[in-house]
Short mmCIF file of C-alpha atoms in Angstrom, two decimals:
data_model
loop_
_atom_site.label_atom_id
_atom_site.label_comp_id
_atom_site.label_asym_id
_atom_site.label_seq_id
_atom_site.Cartn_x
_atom_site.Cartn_y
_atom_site.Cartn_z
CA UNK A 183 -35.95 13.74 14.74
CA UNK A 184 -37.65 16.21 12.75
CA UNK A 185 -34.58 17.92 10.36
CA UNK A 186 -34.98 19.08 7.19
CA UNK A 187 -32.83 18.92 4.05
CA UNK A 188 -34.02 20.05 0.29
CA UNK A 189 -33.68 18.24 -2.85
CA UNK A 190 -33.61 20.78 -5.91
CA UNK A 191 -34.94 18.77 -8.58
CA UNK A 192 -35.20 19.23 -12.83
CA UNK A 193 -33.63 22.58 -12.22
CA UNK A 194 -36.07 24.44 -10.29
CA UNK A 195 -38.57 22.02 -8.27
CA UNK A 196 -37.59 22.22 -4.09
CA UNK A 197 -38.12 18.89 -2.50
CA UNK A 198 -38.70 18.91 0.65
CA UNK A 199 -37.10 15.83 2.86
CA UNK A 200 -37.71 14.51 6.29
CA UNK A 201 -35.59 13.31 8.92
CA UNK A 202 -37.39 9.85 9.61
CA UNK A 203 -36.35 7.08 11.87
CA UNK A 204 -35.20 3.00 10.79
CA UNK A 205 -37.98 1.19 10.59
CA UNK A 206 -35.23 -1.87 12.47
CA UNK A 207 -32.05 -2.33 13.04
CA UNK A 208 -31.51 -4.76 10.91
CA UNK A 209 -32.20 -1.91 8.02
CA UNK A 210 -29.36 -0.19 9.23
CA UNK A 211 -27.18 -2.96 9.32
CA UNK A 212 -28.74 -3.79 6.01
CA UNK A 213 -27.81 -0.84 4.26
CA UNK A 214 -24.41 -1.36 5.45
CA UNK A 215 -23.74 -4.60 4.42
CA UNK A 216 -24.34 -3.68 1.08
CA UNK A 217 -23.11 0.04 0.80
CA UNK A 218 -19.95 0.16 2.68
CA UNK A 219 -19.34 3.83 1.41
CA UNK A 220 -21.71 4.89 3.85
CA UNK A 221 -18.60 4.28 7.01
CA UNK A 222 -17.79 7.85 5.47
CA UNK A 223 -14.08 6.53 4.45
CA UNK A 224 -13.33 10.33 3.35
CA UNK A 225 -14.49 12.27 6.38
CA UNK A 226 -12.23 8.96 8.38
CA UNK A 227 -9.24 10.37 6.67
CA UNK A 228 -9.84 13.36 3.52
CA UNK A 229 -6.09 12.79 2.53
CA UNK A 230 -6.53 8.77 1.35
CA UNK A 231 -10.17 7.65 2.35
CA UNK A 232 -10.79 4.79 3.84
CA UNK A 233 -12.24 2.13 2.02
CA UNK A 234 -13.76 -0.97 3.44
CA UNK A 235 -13.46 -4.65 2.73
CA UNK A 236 -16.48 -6.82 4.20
CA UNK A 237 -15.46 -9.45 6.29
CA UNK A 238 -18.59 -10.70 7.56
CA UNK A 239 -21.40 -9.42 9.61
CA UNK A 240 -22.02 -10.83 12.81
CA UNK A 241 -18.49 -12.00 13.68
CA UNK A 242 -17.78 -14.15 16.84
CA UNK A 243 -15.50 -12.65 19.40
CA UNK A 244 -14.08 -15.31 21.93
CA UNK A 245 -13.16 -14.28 25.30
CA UNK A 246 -10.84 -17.44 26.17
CA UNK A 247 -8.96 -19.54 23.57
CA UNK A 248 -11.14 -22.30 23.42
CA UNK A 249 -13.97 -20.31 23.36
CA UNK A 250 -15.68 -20.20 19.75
CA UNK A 251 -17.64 -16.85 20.04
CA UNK A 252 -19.03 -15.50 23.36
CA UNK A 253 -20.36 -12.34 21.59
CA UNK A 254 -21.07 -11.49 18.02
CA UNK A 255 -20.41 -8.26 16.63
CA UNK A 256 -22.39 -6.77 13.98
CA UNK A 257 -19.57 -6.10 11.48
CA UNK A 258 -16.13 -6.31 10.94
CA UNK A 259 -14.20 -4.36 8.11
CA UNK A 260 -11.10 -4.19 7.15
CA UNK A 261 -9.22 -1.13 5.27
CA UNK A 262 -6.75 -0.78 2.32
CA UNK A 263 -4.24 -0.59 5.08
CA UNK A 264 -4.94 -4.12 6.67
CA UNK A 265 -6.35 -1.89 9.69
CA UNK A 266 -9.01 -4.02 11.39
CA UNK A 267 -12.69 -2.00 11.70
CA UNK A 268 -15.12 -3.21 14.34
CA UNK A 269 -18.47 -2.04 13.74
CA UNK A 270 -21.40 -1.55 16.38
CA UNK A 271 -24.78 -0.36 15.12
CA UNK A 272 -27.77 0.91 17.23
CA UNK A 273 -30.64 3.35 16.72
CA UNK A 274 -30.80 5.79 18.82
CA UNK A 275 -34.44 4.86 19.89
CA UNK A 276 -32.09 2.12 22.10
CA UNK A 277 -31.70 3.18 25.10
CA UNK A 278 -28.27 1.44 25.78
CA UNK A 279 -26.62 3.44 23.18
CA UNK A 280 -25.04 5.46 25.91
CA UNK A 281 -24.77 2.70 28.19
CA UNK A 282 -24.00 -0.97 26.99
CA UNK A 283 -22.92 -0.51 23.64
CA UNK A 284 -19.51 1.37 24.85
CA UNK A 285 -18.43 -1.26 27.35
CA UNK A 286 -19.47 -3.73 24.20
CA UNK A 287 -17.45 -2.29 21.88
CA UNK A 288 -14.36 -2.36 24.40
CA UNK A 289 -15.28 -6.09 24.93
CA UNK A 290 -15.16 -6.96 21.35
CA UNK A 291 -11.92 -4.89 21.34
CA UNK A 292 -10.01 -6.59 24.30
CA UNK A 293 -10.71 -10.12 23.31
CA UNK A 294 -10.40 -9.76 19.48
CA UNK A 295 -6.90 -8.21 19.44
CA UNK A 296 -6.21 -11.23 21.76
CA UNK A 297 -8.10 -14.25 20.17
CA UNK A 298 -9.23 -13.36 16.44
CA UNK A 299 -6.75 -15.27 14.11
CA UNK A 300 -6.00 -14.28 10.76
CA UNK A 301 -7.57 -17.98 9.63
CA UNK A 302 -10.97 -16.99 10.96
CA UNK A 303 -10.99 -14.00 9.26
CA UNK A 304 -10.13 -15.55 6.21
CA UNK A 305 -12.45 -18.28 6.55
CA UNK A 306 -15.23 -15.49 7.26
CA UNK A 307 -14.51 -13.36 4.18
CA UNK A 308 -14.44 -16.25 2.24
CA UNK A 309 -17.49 -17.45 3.35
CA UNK A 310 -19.39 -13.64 2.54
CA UNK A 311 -17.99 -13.84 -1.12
CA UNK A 312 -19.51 -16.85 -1.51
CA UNK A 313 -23.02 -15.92 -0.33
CA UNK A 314 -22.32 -13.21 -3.05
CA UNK A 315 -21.74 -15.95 -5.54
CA UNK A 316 -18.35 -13.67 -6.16
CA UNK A 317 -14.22 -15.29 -6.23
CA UNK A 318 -12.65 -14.40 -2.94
CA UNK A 319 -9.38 -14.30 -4.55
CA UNK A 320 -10.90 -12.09 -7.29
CA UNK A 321 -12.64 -9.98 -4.87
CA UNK A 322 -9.43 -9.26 -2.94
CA UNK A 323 -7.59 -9.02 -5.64
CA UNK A 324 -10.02 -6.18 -7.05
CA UNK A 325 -10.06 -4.46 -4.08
CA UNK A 326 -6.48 -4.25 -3.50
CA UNK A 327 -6.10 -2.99 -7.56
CA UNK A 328 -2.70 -4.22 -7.32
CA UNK A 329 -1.59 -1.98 -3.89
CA UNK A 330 -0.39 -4.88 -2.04
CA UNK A 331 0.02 -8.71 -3.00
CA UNK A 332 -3.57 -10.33 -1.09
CA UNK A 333 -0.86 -12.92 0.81
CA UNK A 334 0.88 -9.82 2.73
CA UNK A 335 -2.31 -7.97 2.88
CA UNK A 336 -3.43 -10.74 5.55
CA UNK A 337 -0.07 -10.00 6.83
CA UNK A 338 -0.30 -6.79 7.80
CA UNK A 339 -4.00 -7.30 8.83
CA UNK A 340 -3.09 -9.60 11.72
CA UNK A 341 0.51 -7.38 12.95
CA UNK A 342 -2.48 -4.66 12.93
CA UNK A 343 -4.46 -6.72 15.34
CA UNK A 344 -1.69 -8.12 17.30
CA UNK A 345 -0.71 -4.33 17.74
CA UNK A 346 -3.34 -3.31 18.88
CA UNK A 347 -4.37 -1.08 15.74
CA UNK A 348 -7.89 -1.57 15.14
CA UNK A 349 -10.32 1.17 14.38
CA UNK A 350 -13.82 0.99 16.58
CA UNK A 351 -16.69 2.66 14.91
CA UNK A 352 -20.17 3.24 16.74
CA UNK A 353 -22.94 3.41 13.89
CA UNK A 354 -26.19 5.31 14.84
CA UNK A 355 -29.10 7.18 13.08
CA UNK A 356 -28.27 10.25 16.04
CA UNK A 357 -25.08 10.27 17.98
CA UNK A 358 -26.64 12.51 21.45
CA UNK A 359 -23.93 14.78 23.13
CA UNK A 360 -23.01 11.73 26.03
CA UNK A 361 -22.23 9.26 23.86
CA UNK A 362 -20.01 11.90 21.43
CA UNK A 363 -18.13 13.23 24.63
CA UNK A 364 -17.40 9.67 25.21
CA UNK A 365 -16.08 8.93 21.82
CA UNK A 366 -13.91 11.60 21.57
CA UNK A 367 -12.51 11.22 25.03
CA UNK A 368 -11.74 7.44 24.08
CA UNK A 369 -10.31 8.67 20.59
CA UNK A 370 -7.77 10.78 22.47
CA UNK A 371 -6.52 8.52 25.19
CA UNK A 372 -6.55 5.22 23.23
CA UNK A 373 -3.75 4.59 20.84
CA UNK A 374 -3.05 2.63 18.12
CA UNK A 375 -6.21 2.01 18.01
CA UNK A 376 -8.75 4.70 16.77
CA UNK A 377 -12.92 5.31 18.03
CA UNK A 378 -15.14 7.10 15.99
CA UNK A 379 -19.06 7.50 15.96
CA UNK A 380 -20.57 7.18 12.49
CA UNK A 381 -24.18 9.12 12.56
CA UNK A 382 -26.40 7.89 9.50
CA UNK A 383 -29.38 10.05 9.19
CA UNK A 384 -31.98 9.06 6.73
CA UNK A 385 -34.24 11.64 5.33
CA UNK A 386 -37.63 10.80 3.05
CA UNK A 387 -39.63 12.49 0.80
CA UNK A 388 -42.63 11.80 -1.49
CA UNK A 389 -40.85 9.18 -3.25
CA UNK A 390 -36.92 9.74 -3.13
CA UNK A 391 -34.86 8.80 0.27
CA UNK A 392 -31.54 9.70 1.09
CA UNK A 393 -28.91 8.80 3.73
CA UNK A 394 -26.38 11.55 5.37
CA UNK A 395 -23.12 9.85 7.41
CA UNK A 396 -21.53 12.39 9.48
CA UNK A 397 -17.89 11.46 11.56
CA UNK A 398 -17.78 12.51 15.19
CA UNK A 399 -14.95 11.81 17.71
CA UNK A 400 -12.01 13.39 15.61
CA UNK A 401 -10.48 16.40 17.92
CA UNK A 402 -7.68 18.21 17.08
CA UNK A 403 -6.19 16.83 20.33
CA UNK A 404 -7.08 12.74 18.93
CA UNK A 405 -5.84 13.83 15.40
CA UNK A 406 -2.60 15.36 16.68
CA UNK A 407 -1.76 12.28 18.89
CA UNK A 408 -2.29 9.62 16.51
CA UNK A 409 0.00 11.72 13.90
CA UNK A 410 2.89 11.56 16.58
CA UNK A 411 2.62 7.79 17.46
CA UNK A 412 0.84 6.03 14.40
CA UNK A 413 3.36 5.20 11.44
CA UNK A 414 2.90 3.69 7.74
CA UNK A 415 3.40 -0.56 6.73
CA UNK A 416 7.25 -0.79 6.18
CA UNK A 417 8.62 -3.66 4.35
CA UNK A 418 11.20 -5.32 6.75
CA UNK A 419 14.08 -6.94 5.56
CA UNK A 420 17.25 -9.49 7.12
CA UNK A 421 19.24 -6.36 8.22
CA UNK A 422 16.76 -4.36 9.62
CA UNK A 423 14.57 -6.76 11.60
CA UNK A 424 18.28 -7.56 13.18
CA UNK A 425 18.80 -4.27 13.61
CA UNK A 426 15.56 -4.53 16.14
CA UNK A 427 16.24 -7.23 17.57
CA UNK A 428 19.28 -6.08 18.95
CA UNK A 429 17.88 -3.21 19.66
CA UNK A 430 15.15 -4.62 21.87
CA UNK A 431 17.06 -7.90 22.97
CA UNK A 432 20.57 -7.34 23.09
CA UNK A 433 23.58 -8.94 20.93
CA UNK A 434 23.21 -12.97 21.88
CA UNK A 435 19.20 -12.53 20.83
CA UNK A 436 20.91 -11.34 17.22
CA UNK A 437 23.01 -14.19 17.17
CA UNK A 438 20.21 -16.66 17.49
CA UNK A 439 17.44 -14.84 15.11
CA UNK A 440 20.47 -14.85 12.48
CA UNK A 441 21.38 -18.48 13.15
CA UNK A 442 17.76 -19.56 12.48
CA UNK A 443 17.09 -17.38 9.52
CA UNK A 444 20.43 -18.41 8.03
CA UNK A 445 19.47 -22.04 8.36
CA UNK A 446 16.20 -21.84 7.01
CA UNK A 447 17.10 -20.02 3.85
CA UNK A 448 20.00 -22.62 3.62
CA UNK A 449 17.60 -25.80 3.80
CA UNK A 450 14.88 -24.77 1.26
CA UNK A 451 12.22 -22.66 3.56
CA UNK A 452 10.48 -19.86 1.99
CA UNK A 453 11.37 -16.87 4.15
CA UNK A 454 8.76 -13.64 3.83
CA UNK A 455 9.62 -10.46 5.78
CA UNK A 456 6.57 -8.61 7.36
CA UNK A 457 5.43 -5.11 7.03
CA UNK A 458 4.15 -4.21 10.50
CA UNK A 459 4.26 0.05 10.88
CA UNK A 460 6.44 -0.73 14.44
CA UNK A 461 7.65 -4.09 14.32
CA UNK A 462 9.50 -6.19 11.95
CA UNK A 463 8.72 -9.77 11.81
CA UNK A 464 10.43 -12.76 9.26
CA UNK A 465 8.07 -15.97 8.52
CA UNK A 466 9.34 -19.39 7.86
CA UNK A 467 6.77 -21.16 5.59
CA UNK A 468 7.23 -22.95 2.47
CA UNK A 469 5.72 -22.87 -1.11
CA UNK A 470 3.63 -25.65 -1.65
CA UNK A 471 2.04 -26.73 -4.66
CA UNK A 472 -0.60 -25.14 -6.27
CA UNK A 473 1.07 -21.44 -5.65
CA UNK A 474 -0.01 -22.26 -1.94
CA UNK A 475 2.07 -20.62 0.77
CA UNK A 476 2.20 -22.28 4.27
CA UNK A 477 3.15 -20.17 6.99
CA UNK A 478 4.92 -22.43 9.62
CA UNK A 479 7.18 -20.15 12.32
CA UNK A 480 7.06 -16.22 12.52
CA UNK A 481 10.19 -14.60 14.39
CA UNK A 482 9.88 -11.17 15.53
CA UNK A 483 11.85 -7.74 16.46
CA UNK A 484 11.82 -8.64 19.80
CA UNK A 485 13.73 -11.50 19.53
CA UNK A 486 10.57 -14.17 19.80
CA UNK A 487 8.92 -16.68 18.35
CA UNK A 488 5.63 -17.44 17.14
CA UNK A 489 4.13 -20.38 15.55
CA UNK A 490 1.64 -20.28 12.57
CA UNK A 491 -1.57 -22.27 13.88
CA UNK A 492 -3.97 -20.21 13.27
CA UNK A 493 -2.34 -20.31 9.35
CA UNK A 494 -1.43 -24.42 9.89
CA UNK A 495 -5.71 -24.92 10.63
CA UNK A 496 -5.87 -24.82 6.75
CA UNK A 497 -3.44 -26.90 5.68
CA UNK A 498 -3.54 -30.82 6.14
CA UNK A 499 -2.72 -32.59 8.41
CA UNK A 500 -2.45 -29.29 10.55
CA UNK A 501 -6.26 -28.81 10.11
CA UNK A 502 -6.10 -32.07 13.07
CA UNK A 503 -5.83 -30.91 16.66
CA UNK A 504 -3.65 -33.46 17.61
CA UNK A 505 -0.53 -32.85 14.99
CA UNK A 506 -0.84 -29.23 16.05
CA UNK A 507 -0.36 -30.57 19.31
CA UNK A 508 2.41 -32.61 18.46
CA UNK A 509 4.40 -29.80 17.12
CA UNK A 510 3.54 -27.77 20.60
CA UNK A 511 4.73 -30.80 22.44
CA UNK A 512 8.34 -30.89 20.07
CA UNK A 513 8.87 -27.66 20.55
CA UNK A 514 8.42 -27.73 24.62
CA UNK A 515 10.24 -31.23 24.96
CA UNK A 516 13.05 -30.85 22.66
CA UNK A 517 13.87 -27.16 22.12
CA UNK A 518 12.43 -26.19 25.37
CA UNK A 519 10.38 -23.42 23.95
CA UNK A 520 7.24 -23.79 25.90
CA UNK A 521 3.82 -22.70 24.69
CA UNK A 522 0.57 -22.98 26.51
CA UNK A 523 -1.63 -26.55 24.74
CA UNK A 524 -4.29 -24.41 25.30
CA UNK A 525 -3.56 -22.28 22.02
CA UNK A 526 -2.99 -24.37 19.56
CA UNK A 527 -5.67 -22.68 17.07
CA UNK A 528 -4.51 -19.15 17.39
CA UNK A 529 -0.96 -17.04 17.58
CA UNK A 530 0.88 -16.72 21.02
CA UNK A 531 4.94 -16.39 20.96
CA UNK A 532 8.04 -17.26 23.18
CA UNK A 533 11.68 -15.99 23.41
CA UNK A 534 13.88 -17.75 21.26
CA UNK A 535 16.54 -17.48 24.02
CA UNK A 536 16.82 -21.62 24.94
CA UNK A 537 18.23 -21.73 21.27
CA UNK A 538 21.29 -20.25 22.41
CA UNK A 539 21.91 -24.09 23.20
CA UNK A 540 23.30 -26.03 20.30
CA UNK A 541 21.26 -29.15 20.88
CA UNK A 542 18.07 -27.47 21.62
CA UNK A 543 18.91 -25.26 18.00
CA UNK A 544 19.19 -28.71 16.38
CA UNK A 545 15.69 -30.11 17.70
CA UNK A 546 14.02 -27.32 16.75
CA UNK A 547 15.31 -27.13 12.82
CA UNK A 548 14.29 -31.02 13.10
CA UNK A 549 10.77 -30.31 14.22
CA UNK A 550 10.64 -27.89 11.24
CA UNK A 551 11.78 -30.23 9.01
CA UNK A 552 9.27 -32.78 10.55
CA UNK A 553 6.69 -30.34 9.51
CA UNK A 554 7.62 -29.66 6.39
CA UNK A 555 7.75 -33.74 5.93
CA UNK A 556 4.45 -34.01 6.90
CA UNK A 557 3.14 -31.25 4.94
CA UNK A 558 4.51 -32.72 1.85
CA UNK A 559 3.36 -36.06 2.32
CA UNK A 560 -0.22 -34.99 2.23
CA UNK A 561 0.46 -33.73 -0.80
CA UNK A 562 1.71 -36.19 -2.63
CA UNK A 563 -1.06 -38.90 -1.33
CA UNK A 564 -2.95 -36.21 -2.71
CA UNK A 565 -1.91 -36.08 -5.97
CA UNK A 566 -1.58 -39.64 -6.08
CA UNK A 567 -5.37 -40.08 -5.21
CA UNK A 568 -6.67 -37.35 -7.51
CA UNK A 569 -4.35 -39.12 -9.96
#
């Protein structure tokens, strides 16, 4: 410690202001809680800063699937771009700042990419709005300003995290020279994802305090790389995702993909096309009431499929282990697309290749259809109770 910067105050009076330590941690994290800004969004990228969504501090990051949270990091973000943003935060009085906190951070990166669903996260931001006493609908909707409908926001969020494009941001009051060699050397080599060190400096004077944020880690090297390999949302559409599919799977992959999207749009499923940068995706779900859309079945570019449980946990009677299970167990015994029981909470996909068999196509529309049959029953033994 022990930097200087000057206030110039009513014109003509010089402040002086000291560099002065956190009095915790917890300040720190604190501060940035409740002033996002200070993640330095602008330095992050000057052409369209970054700004942050809250999802919660003190997120749990599972290292197995039925694990519920082995470590919890201090923050997670997430952009205007549905990009993920871990957060770490240490003073630099701690001595594992160059030590612990880096194999951390890749910890909490490994495992989230692998076991965070997008219904967790939701779940978590909804539960921060409401210790704000604020509308999580209202607050997404606000911080979107109309950008990107909230529904494929989440969207994109989770093909981010599936893809492996997260952002990893190291928060301290003083970044030393080890731990800023590491960062950049991490920011050059890894790719989608993106590491950055986030120095916070605080500075008092008589009265006034004031907080710096400075953005190490971006080389010219890191900066040039990402440009080559990094790419924008795309909105995906029939032709196109086909397009990749054959592509990535060959001709009788095509076939299949098209034979299940023709079906469902022929037998009243809602299809929504993804917007992943890299990959294109289609979701069968259907509009329930309410303006409630249930994600049931996600096919994607390289010719596999993916069901929704981590979406299905908040919809009835999906929220129940067992019917989750049930649908696993359909889709193994009579379409003979196996998926590991073990993940029945979170996303994990198959080829759709043993639908190239007519009866195994036909048991796996009528396990869709037994899920939409189920879905809709709830409802109306809803309504009729409310009634």
């Amino acid at each position: 410690m022990g930097g200087k910067i000057f206030l110039l105050k009513d014109g003509d009076e010089l402040q002086e202001m000291v560099e002065t330590p956190y009095d915790s941690e917890d300040l720190l994290q604190q501060l940035l809680k409740n002033h996002p800004a200070l993640l330095a969004g602008d330095q992050i990228d000057p052409t369209e800063p970054r700004r942050w969504l809250l999802i919660t501090r003190e997120m749990g990051v599972p290292d197995s699937d039925d694990s519920t949270g082995r470590w919890a990091l201090d923050h997670l973000f997430i952009d205007q771009d549905g990009i993920p943003t871990l957060v770490e935060v240490k003073r630099s009085c701690d001595t594992r700042t160059r030590r612990e906190v880096v194999a951390q951070m890749l910890d909490y990166a490994a495992n989230s990419v692998q076991y965070w669903n997008i219904g967790d996260i939701i779940r978590s931001f909804t539960h921060t709005c409401g210790e704000k006493g604020v509308d999580p609908e209202e607050e997404l909707a606000a911080f979107l300003s109309g950008s990107t409908d909230p529904e494929e926001y989440w969207d994109i969020a989770l093909a981010n995290l599936r893809q492996g494009k997260i952002r990893l941001l190291f928060v301290t009051d003083i970044i030393p020279p080890e731990l800023k060699r590491i960062i950049e050397f991490l920011n050059e080599q890894m790719n989608p994802a993106e590491v950055l060190g986030v120095e916070v400096k605080q500075y008092t004077g008589r009265k006034e305090k004031t907080l710096v944020s400075r953005v190490v880690g971006q080389t010219m090297r890191a900066i040039d790389t990402k440009k080559v390999r990094s790419g924008k949302p795309r909105q995906w559409d029939r032709e196109s995702l086909l397009l990749q599919v054959q592509e990535r799977a060959g001709d009788e992959s095509v076939r299949i993909v098209d034979h299940v999207l023709e079906w469902a749009e022929t037998h009243n499923f809602s299809l929504k096309y993804g917007k992943g940068a890299h990959e294109g995706s289609a979701t069968i779900g259907l509009d329930l009431p309410g303006g409630n859309y249930c994600r049931i079945i996600t096919v994607n570019g390289g010719g596999n499929i993916a069901p929704n449980f981590d979406m299905l946990l908040g919809f009835p009677p999906f929220d129940q282990r067992e019917m989750r299970l049930k649908m696993l167990n359909k889709l193994g015994r009579e379409s003979n697309i196996r998926f590991d029981p073990n993940k029945v909470d979170t996303w994990s996909n198959r080829p759709l290749s043993p639908l190239a068999d007519e009866n195994h196509f036909h048991a796996f529309c009528k396990t869709l259809e037994w899920v939409r049959g189920k879905l809709e029953e709830h409802h109306r033994l809803a309504g009729a109770q409310s009634g």
